[in-house]
CSV table of C-alpha atoms in Angstrom, one decimal:
chain,number,residue,atom,x,y,z
A,35,UNK,CA,-5.0,-19.7,-6.0
A,36,UNK,CA,-5.0,-19.1,-9.8
A,37,UNK,CA,-6.1,-15.2,-9.0
A,38,UNK,CA,-2.9,-14.9,-6.5
A,39,UNK,CA,-1.0,-16.5,-9.4
A,40,UNK,CA,-2.1,-14.0,-12.1
A,41,UNK,CA,-1.9,-10.8,-10.2
A,42,UNK,CA,1.9,-11.4,-9.3
A,43,UNK,CA,2.4,-12.7,-13.0
A,44,UNK,CA,0.8,-8.9,-13.8
A,45,UNK,CA,2.7,-7.1,-11.1
A,46,UNK,CA,6.1,-8.9,-12.4
A,47,UNK,CA,5.4,-7.7,-16.0
A,48,UNK,CA,4.8,-4.0,-15.1
A,49,UNK,CA,8.1,-4.2,-12.9
A,50,UNK,CA,9.9,-5.8,-15.3
A,51,UNK,CA,8.7,-2.8,-17.7
A,52,UNK,CA,9.2,0.0,-15.1
A,53,UNK,CA,11.8,-0.6,-12.8
A,54,UNK,CA,15.2,-0.5,-15.2
A,55,UNK,CA,14.1,2.5,-16.6
A,56,UNK,CA,13.9,4.2,-12.9
A,57,UNK,CA,17.2,2.4,-11.7
A,58,UNK,CA,19.2,3.9,-14.8
A,59,UNK,CA,18.1,7.2,-13.8
A,60,UNK,CA,19.2,7.0,-10.4
A,61,UNK,CA,16.0,7.2,-8.5
A,62,UNK,CA,17.0,4.4,-6.0
A,63,UNK,CA,14.6,5.8,-3.2
A,64,UNK,CA,11.6,6.1,-5.8
A,65,UNK,CA,12.5,2.3,-6.8
A,66,UNK,CA,12.1,1.0,-3.1
A,67,UNK,CA,9.0,2.6,-2.7
A,68,UNK,CA,7.7,1.4,-5.9
A,69,UNK,CA,8.4,-2.3,-4.9
A,70,UNK,CA,7.1,-1.6,-1.2
A,71,UNK,CA,3.7,-0.3,-2.5
A,72,UNK,CA,3.6,-2.8,-5.3
A,73,UNK,CA,4.0,-5.8,-2.7
A,74,UNK,CA,1.3,-4.4,-0.4
A,75,UNK,CA,-0.9,-4.0,-3.5
A,76,UNK,CA,-0.2,-7.6,-4.2
A,77,UNK,CA,-1.1,-8.9,-0.5
A,78,UNK,CA,-4.2,-6.9,-0.6
A,79,UNK,CA,-5.4,-7.5,-4.1
A,80,UNK,CA,-4.5,-11.0,-3.6
A,81,UNK,CA,-6.9,-11.4,-0.5
A,82,UNK,CA,-9.3,-9.6,-2.2
A,83,UNK,CA,-9.5,-12.0,-4.7
A,84,UNK,CA,-9.8,-14.8,-2.5
A,85,UNK,CA,-12.8,-13.6,-1.0
A,86,UNK,CA,-11.1,-12.6,1.9
A,87,UNK,CA,-12.9,-9.4,4.1
A,88,UNK,CA,-10.3,-6.5,4.2
A,89,UNK,CA,-11.1,-4.1,7.0
A,90,UNK,CA,-11.9,-0.5,6.0
A,91,UNK,CA,-9.2,1.9,6.8
A,92,UNK,CA,-11.5,4.4,8.2
A,93,UNK,CA,-12.5,2.0,10.9
A,94,UNK,CA,-8.6,2.2,12.0
A,95,UNK,CA,-8.2,6.1,12.2
A,96,UNK,CA,-11.6,6.7,13.8
A,97,UNK,CA,-10.2,4.1,16.4
A,98,UNK,CA,-7.1,6.0,17.1
A,99,UNK,CA,-8.2,9.6,16.7
A,100,UNK,CA,-11.5,8.8,19.0
A,101,UNK,CA,-9.3,9.4,22.3
A,102,UNK,CA,-7.6,12.7,21.0
A,103,UNK,CA,-10.9,14.1,20.0
A,104,UNK,CA,-12.5,13.3,23.3
A,105,UNK,CA,-9.3,15.2,25.2
A,106,UNK,CA,-9.8,18.0,22.7
A,107,UNK,CA,-13.4,18.5,23.5
A,108,UNK,CA,-12.7,18.0,27.2
A,109,UNK,CA,-10.2,20.9,27.1
A,110,UNK,CA,-12.3,22.7,25.1
A,111,UNK,CA,-10.4,23.6,22.1
A,112,UNK,CA,-12.7,22.0,19.7
A,113,UNK,CA,-16.7,22.4,19.8
């Protein structure tokens, strides 16, 4: 629990420094992207800090691309 809180506090401090400057420059889309990526990063870092096993992104990509590869092989478009 302490790891999750510390990660959250560090992220809040970083955002406290970065977001007002971006907002004043008119980078609204960048601010939203920053917030979304920071939330994803916080969740993943908190899970990793709590000892949870995170899935490998390569496994998901392989799962999605395997049927396409098989189809292209059958069509003779790739060797």
